[in-house]
Amino acid sequence: MNEWERMLALLGVGVAALVVLHGAGALLSRRRLGTAEVRGAEHAPPVGPFTGGAPPAAHAFSRFHVRWYAVAMIFLAFDMEMLFMYPWVRVVAETGTTAVVEMFLFLGILFAGVTYAWREGALRWS
Amino acid sequence: MADAWWSVLALPVMLVVAACVAAGFDALLGASAAYGPAGSVRVWGTRAATPLREARRLLGQPARRTKAADTALVRVGTALLPTAALLAGAVLPLGFTAVSDPGVGIVWFNAMEALAWAAVWLTGWGPNAALSMIGGYRFLALGLAYELPHMFALTTAGLGAGSLRVGEVVAAQEGLWFAVWMPVAFAVYLLSALAMAFWGPFDQPVGADAAQGAAAELSGVDRLVFFGGRWLLLVVAAAFSVPLFLGGGHGPLLPAWAWTVVKTAAVLALLIGVRRALPTLRLDRFMGLAWMVLLPLVLLQALAVSVVVVLR
Amino acid sequence: MELRTVLLVAQPGTTEIRLAAERELRRRAWPLAPSPAAADLLILCGPPPIPTPPWLATLHTQLPPPRTLVALHTPDQAATGLLAHPVHLEGQGAEHPAQRPAQRPAEHAEDEGHSEHAAHEEHREHEGPHSEHGEHGGHEDPHSEHGGHGQHGGHGDHGNHGDHGGHAGHHMEGMAERGDDRDGLRLDRWELAYGPGLADWPAGLVLRVVMQGDVVQEAVAGSVDGVPGSGAAYWHEPWLRAARGAEVTCGEAARRRCGARLDSLGRLLAVAGWADQAARARRLRDAVLAATASRPVDPTVLGALSALTRRVRRSRTLRWLTRGLGQLPAARVRALGVSGPAMVAASEGAGDVYDRIRVWLDETDGSTALFTDTGPLPPDSAALPQHPPSAPLLAALPEMLAGAEFACARLVLASLDPDLDDAVPAPAHAHGHPHAPAPAGSGPSHG
């Protein structure tokens, strides 16, 4: 097996283990409660969501107010930067000073953006 | 690079055993706070076995659905958590051999660990319940806070070795551990290890205030898989700090595999202890800290390391 | 011993039962569950109201099978065997489809509800009208209809539950509607009601909220339906007894107040996610409350108590997380008639969550010196407030919670910690014997 085939094999083992676990759960619950009751539970109507007892007026599936969306935008910029950073790691020693200067100039510019966002209050929302 | 095919089977077993031991240790700490010191060895043993008994209880619990839930998403979300931990664990060397040691091992770890974002959010969204959805979204906010410092900590270790292959990062620490000359990256990595397993002060996605948030509607095997997966993730995150910063299997006297186990256990104990010392950090407060303190610190660390690498 | 995970739900007026249940669960090392999904045993403090209110029926069906519901009618029942009193829920509302008889879970009751309804008698002494419950007038006498609600469809009483904040009629039928939000956006609004089954939640409180994302836009506090107002606030009981002329020592009153503060502190620390210190606060609370004049508080408990308060006070993280949160300034305190720690916190500091925690810690520390004081608590020393001390806190909640993120809202609520059973009958006067501790809900005794 090469290095990636091993990953695939590991994935297979993990998925198999999860399937076995769910199967064991089904078996054990039948042994503990009896098949009839487990089947009854499986066909029971679904329960409402828990908020402490009272039912909600609407579905929870909704457009959630994500108040950190500005952070998500800055994050994306930095995350793209990581695409360059990983390969850069391997060539710093060969390329020398130029590589360091270029990368940290780039990071400095990005971080200036973060500082601006911070001063605008994008990192605090509550 | 290991040639033993059976390591593919051994790794999951070892991770599960490590997770059980860690959970037992955590249960002991929790019980001594909640019930006082254990009076006898029997009590001590019962307390340490609580996670296993809880697992057994959940395994025998039939499924339960919430109204208009997206059950498939919940299944995928919960299953993704242990799967991500397992796949990230593939690059963990025990001693000097890992299941797999690809040339981009650090990136692989990063990519797998980031699947937790999807896992927790899907688990939170699926049940169509307010509290679990709040919890799921909290993990995304947590991810935005911890992931960048985390990635810079990872790259800093790679930078020190000039390689993204985990085996070469370990080899580069034969003389001096990276934790010694890049302490900030190490500290930031440990913080982000807590965060990626939404553990300790970063447990807001499954916070007590929201009835365990993303996990609020999980029962039975789904619950077991979710929280078991979280333990695996914590173990893997702690274990990865060993090859990255603590010299992997290097050390005197003991064989390499024993050093890996000892160092992993020490880091894991530290991470478990931290949770007991601090209340949950709210993300609206932590976000600023992560971006304005942790990020510049770890960037400066990366700069310092790259200067050393160039001058070397 | 089998491991059971317990959802513990306290009704108003059942503080003593809740404390007994928590003690017993600790003895058995049974963990408390944060939600029904995590639990397999629902323990209700106090007799189940008849007919079964929707919130109780809902909580019960939300347990994964096999579900067990246990109602504790007296504090003693906790110790005599938690599982000895399983209950059938009867008279569940017809408007709750999940509770149609066909799907009613199989129960494990051997003796379905004889003893428990008999046990009602002695615990319904606080039947008197509670100011908070005015709008829910017309609770039917539970005994008069006992026996007949197995299959009834339309109980006249169910009209009461129909007005559950306008929720009950349409369960989850719609998608969320949009509305203006705090930040000037138009976003989906969730109408929800939190409580009474949430963990670390004031007993019997129902908070009706409009949420957008995890931000509370509007909040109204009320209490659960179907529970008669309690006249006996456990945390005020020594002062009430003294006011009635009974002999109460200052030591007992001091221990009770210390217990009240530790109870609040435990709840807040649990909400703040500091489980270990919350557990310590609760363990110490029970140790302090278990003491009597002849069996004083153990010195190790006193040591642990001061270690706990020192630890919490020194936590920079807790301060960082709670500073500036939920401010109730002195002007609002006066306008609303707030008494107790919230009042002290406003007069000594900014009146935020952290200040209120500090007041609790101060009062906890201050009370320990009086633990062994055998002097009588003078009947007129009880500086009992004119209003139920929690009523102004409930009135303050809407303004304090609007615009708060869910986690902040929980902290604010926990820091006010309204106690729905403290409808204290106002005594005529209040003059202080200098050492007599003031009752739990009112101002500080020191100073």
PDB file of C-alpha atoms in Angstrom, chain B residues 29-37 42 46-47 49-55 57-58 60-64 67-68 128-131 133-134 137-138 200-201 203-204 207-212 215-220 223 274-287 289, chain C residues 1-5 25-31 34-40 61-67 97-98 171-172 190 192 194 198-200 211 213-214 269-277 279-280 283 311 315 317-325 405-408 410-411:
ATOM      1  CA  LEU B  29     -11.153  14.810  38.199  1.00  0.00           C
ATOM      2  CA  GLY B  30     -14.796  15.732  37.719  1.00  0.00           C
ATOM      3  CA  ALA B  31     -15.972  13.314  40.374  1.00  0.00           C
ATOM      4  CA  SER B  32     -13.556  14.560  42.976  1.00  0.00           C
ATOM      5  CA  ALA B  33     -14.911  18.078  42.430  1.00  0.00           C
ATOM      6  CA  ALA B  34     -18.522  16.930  42.475  1.00  0.00           C
ATOM      7  CA  TYR B  35     -18.438  14.232  45.138  1.00  0.00           C
ATOM      8  CA  GLY B  36     -15.237  14.822  47.064  1.00  0.00           C
ATOM      9  CA  PRO B  37     -12.150  12.632  47.129  1.00  0.00           C
ATOM     10  CA  ARG B  42     -13.429   0.575  44.500  1.00  0.00           C
ATOM     11  CA  THR B  46     -16.174   3.044  39.555  1.00  0.00           C
ATOM     12  CA  ARG B  47     -15.567   6.711  38.905  1.00  0.00           C
ATOM     13  CA  ALA B  49     -15.229   3.610  34.554  1.00  0.00           C
ATOM     14  CA  THR B  50     -18.073   6.149  34.333  1.00  0.00           C
ATOM     15  CA  PRO B  51     -17.388   7.019  30.675  1.00  0.00           C
ATOM     16  CA  LEU B  52     -17.501   3.336  29.736  1.00  0.00           C
ATOM     17  CA  ARG B  53     -20.746   2.820  31.633  1.00  0.00           C
ATOM     18  CA  GLU B  54     -22.167   5.886  29.959  1.00  0.00           C
ATOM     19  CA  ALA B  55     -21.094   4.502  26.578  1.00  0.00           C
ATOM     20  CA  ARG B  57     -25.961   3.083  28.377  1.00  0.00           C
ATOM     21  CA  LEU B  58     -26.032   5.062  25.144  1.00  0.00           C
ATOM     22  CA  GLY B  60     -28.584   0.383  24.347  1.00  0.00           C
ATOM     23  CA  GLN B  61     -30.759   3.397  23.651  1.00  0.00           C
ATOM     24  CA  PRO B  62     -33.117   3.356  20.669  1.00  0.00           C
ATOM     25  CA  ALA B  63     -33.093   6.232  18.214  1.00  0.00           C
ATOM     26  CA  ARG B  64     -35.239   9.271  18.808  1.00  0.00           C
ATOM     27  CA  LYS B  67     -39.771  17.021  14.235  1.00  0.00           C
ATOM     28  CA  ALA B  68     -38.892  17.725  10.612  1.00  0.00           C
ATOM     29  CA  ASN B 128     -34.212  21.501  13.555  1.00  0.00           C
ATOM     30  CA  ALA B 129     -33.931  22.742  17.107  1.00  0.00           C
ATOM     31  CA  ALA B 130     -33.037  26.210  18.304  1.00  0.00           C
ATOM     32  CA  LEU B 131     -30.480  25.319  20.949  1.00  0.00           C
ATOM     33  CA  MET B 133     -28.506  25.271  15.972  1.00  0.00           C
ATOM     34  CA  ILE B 134     -27.101  27.955  18.247  1.00  0.00           C
ATOM     35  CA  TYR B 137     -23.102  28.140  14.703  1.00  0.00           C
ATOM     36  CA  ARG B 138     -20.976  28.748  17.763  1.00  0.00           C
ATOM     37  CA  GLY B 200     -12.297  23.101  28.016  1.00  0.00           C
ATOM     38  CA  PRO B 201     -12.676  26.840  27.881  1.00  0.00           C
ATOM     39  CA  ASP B 203     -16.653  24.202  24.817  1.00  0.00           C
ATOM     40  CA  GLN B 204     -19.225  26.845  23.962  1.00  0.00           C
ATOM     41  CA  GLY B 207     -22.042  24.739  26.251  1.00  0.00           C
ATOM     42  CA  ALA B 208     -23.941  24.024  29.428  1.00  0.00           C
ATOM     43  CA  ASP B 209     -25.928  27.227  28.958  1.00  0.00           C
ATOM     44  CA  ALA B 210     -27.514  25.907  25.749  1.00  0.00           C
ATOM     45  CA  ALA B 211     -28.182  22.374  27.053  1.00  0.00           C
ATOM     46  CA  GLN B 212     -25.053  21.100  25.276  1.00  0.00           C
ATOM     47  CA  ALA B 215     -25.430  17.907  21.007  1.00  0.00           C
ATOM     48  CA  ALA B 216     -28.680  18.957  22.699  1.00  0.00           C
ATOM     49  CA  GLU B 217     -30.871  16.616  20.668  1.00  0.00           C
ATOM     50  CA  LEU B 218     -28.474  13.697  20.327  1.00  0.00           C
ATOM     51  CA  SER B 219     -29.316  10.440  22.017  1.00  0.00           C
ATOM     52  CA  GLY B 220     -28.259   6.836  21.767  1.00  0.00           C
ATOM     53  CA  ARG B 223     -24.574  10.812  21.032  1.00  0.00           C
ATOM     54  CA  VAL B 274      -7.133  23.207  31.761  1.00  0.00           C
ATOM     55  CA  ARG B 275     -10.833  22.626  31.318  1.00  0.00           C
ATOM     56  CA  ARG B 276     -11.256  22.280  35.054  1.00  0.00           C
ATOM     57  CA  ALA B 277      -9.452  25.536  35.749  1.00  0.00           C
ATOM     58  CA  LEU B 278     -11.410  27.904  33.541  1.00  0.00           C
ATOM     59  CA  PRO B 279     -15.005  28.812  32.757  1.00  0.00           C
ATOM     60  CA  THR B 280     -16.208  28.707  29.158  1.00  0.00           C
ATOM     61  CA  LEU B 281     -14.891  31.526  26.995  1.00  0.00           C
ATOM     62  CA  ARG B 282     -17.605  33.339  25.116  1.00  0.00           C
ATOM     63  CA  LEU B 283     -16.647  33.725  21.508  1.00  0.00           C
ATOM     64  CA  ASP B 284     -17.582  37.376  21.257  1.00  0.00           C
ATOM     65  CA  ARG B 285     -14.860  38.010  23.809  1.00  0.00           C
ATOM     66  CA  PHE B 286     -12.388  35.442  22.549  1.00  0.00           C
ATOM     67  CA  MET B 287     -12.572  36.540  18.912  1.00  0.00           C
ATOM     68  CA  LEU B 289      -8.112  38.037  21.638  1.00  0.00           C
TER      69      LEU B 289
ATOM     70  CA  MET C   1     -24.964   0.237  40.473  1.00  0.00           C
ATOM     71  CA  GLU C   2     -26.672   1.124  37.242  1.00  0.00           C
ATOM     72  CA  LEU C   3     -25.918   4.524  35.865  1.00  0.00           C
ATOM     73  CA  ARG C   4     -28.934   6.749  35.294  1.00  0.00           C
ATOM     74  CA  THR C   5     -28.712  10.175  33.789  1.00  0.00           C
ATOM     75  CA  LEU C  25     -28.113  12.095  43.041  1.00  0.00           C
ATOM     76  CA  ARG C  26     -24.715  13.074  44.294  1.00  0.00           C
ATOM     77  CA  ARG C  27     -24.737  10.153  46.726  1.00  0.00           C
ATOM     78  CA  ARG C  28     -25.544   7.764  43.898  1.00  0.00           C
ATOM     79  CA  ALA C  29     -23.135   9.546  41.532  1.00  0.00           C
ATOM     80  CA  TRP C  30     -25.884   9.833  38.928  1.00  0.00           C
ATOM     81  CA  PRO C  31     -25.066  12.669  36.583  1.00  0.00           C
ATOM     82  CA  PRO C  34     -28.607  19.036  30.376  1.00  0.00           C
ATOM     83  CA  SER C  35     -31.461  17.989  28.094  1.00  0.00           C
ATOM     84  CA  PRO C  36     -34.048  15.202  27.819  1.00  0.00           C
ATOM     85  CA  ALA C  37     -32.142  13.631  24.923  1.00  0.00           C
ATOM     86  CA  ALA C  38     -29.240  13.000  27.261  1.00  0.00           C
ATOM     87  CA  ALA C  39     -31.409  11.707  30.102  1.00  0.00           C
ATOM     88  CA  ASP C  40     -33.212   8.496  30.806  1.00  0.00           C
ATOM     89  CA  THR C  61     -41.894  12.424  25.552  1.00  0.00           C
ATOM     90  CA  GLN C  62     -38.553  13.982  24.738  1.00  0.00           C
ATOM     91  CA  LEU C  63     -36.738  11.394  26.834  1.00  0.00           C
ATOM     92  CA  PRO C  64     -35.411   8.521  24.775  1.00  0.00           C
ATOM     93  CA  PRO C  65     -37.143   5.244  25.652  1.00  0.00           C
ATOM     94  CA  PRO C  66     -37.363   3.608  28.114  1.00  0.00           C
ATOM     95  CA  ARG C  67     -38.558   6.760  29.792  1.00  0.00           C
ATOM     96  CA  PRO C  97     -50.280  15.334  19.096  1.00  0.00           C
ATOM     97  CA  ALA C  98     -47.118  13.764  20.404  1.00  0.00           C
ATOM     98  CA  HIS C 171     -46.671  23.766  16.517  1.00  0.00           C
ATOM     99  CA  MET C 172     -43.817  24.344  14.195  1.00  0.00           C
ATOM    100  CA  TRP C 190     -37.903  32.688  16.145  1.00  0.00           C
ATOM    101  CA  LEU C 192     -39.522  30.484  21.512  1.00  0.00           C
ATOM    102  CA  TYR C 194     -37.304  28.780  27.389  1.00  0.00           C
ATOM    103  CA  LEU C 198     -33.603  23.784  31.251  1.00  0.00           C
ATOM    104  CA  ALA C 199     -30.771  22.903  33.571  1.00  0.00           C
ATOM    105  CA  ASP C 200     -29.573  25.583  35.995  1.00  0.00           C
ATOM    106  CA  MET C 211     -34.728  35.436  18.833  1.00  0.00           C
ATOM    107  CA  GLY C 213     -29.928  33.953  15.344  1.00  0.00           C
ATOM    108  CA  ASP C 214     -28.713  33.682  18.890  1.00  0.00           C
ATOM    109  CA  LEU C 269     -20.984  29.022  37.570  1.00  0.00           C
ATOM    110  CA  ALA C 270     -22.690  26.111  35.839  1.00  0.00           C
ATOM    111  CA  VAL C 271     -24.153  28.462  33.232  1.00  0.00           C
ATOM    112  CA  ALA C 272     -20.729  30.064  32.848  1.00  0.00           C
ATOM    113  CA  GLY C 273     -19.329  26.620  32.051  1.00  0.00           C
ATOM    114  CA  TRP C 274     -17.232  26.207  35.170  1.00  0.00           C
ATOM    115  CA  ALA C 275     -18.617  22.843  36.146  1.00  0.00           C
ATOM    116  CA  ASP C 276     -16.116  21.974  38.841  1.00  0.00           C
ATOM    117  CA  GLN C 277     -16.550  25.113  40.867  1.00  0.00           C
ATOM    118  CA  ALA C 279     -20.236  21.376  41.811  1.00  0.00           C
ATOM    119  CA  ARG C 280     -18.112  22.539  44.733  1.00  0.00           C
ATOM    120  CA  ARG C 283     -21.602  20.427  47.739  1.00  0.00           C
ATOM    121  CA  ARG C 311     -10.892  31.057  43.818  1.00  0.00           C
ATOM    122  CA  SER C 315     -10.618  34.320  38.496  1.00  0.00           C
ATOM    123  CA  THR C 317     -11.330  34.892  33.233  1.00  0.00           C
ATOM    124  CA  LEU C 318     -14.658  35.066  35.001  1.00  0.00           C
ATOM    125  CA  ARG C 319     -14.210  38.789  35.483  1.00  0.00           C
ATOM    126  CA  TRP C 320     -13.269  39.278  31.850  1.00  0.00           C
ATOM    127  CA  LEU C 321     -16.343  37.313  30.773  1.00  0.00           C
ATOM    128  CA  THR C 322     -18.880  39.003  33.018  1.00  0.00           C
ATOM    129  CA  ARG C 323     -17.668  42.605  33.368  1.00  0.00           C
ATOM    130  CA  GLY C 324     -20.023  45.082  31.775  1.00  0.00           C
ATOM    131  CA  LEU C 325     -22.627  42.430  31.140  1.00  0.00           C
ATOM    132  CA  GLU C 405     -26.683  37.019  22.865  1.00  0.00           C
ATOM    133  CA  PHE C 406     -28.074  33.763  24.202  1.00  0.00           C
ATOM    134  CA  ALA C 407     -25.011  32.983  26.333  1.00  0.00           C
ATOM    135  CA  CYS C 408     -25.069  36.509  27.791  1.00  0.00           C
ATOM    136  CA  ARG C 410     -28.280  33.115  30.420  1.00  0.00           C
ATOM    137  CA  LEU C 411     -25.543  34.742  32.479  1.00  0.00           C
TER     138      LEU C 411
END
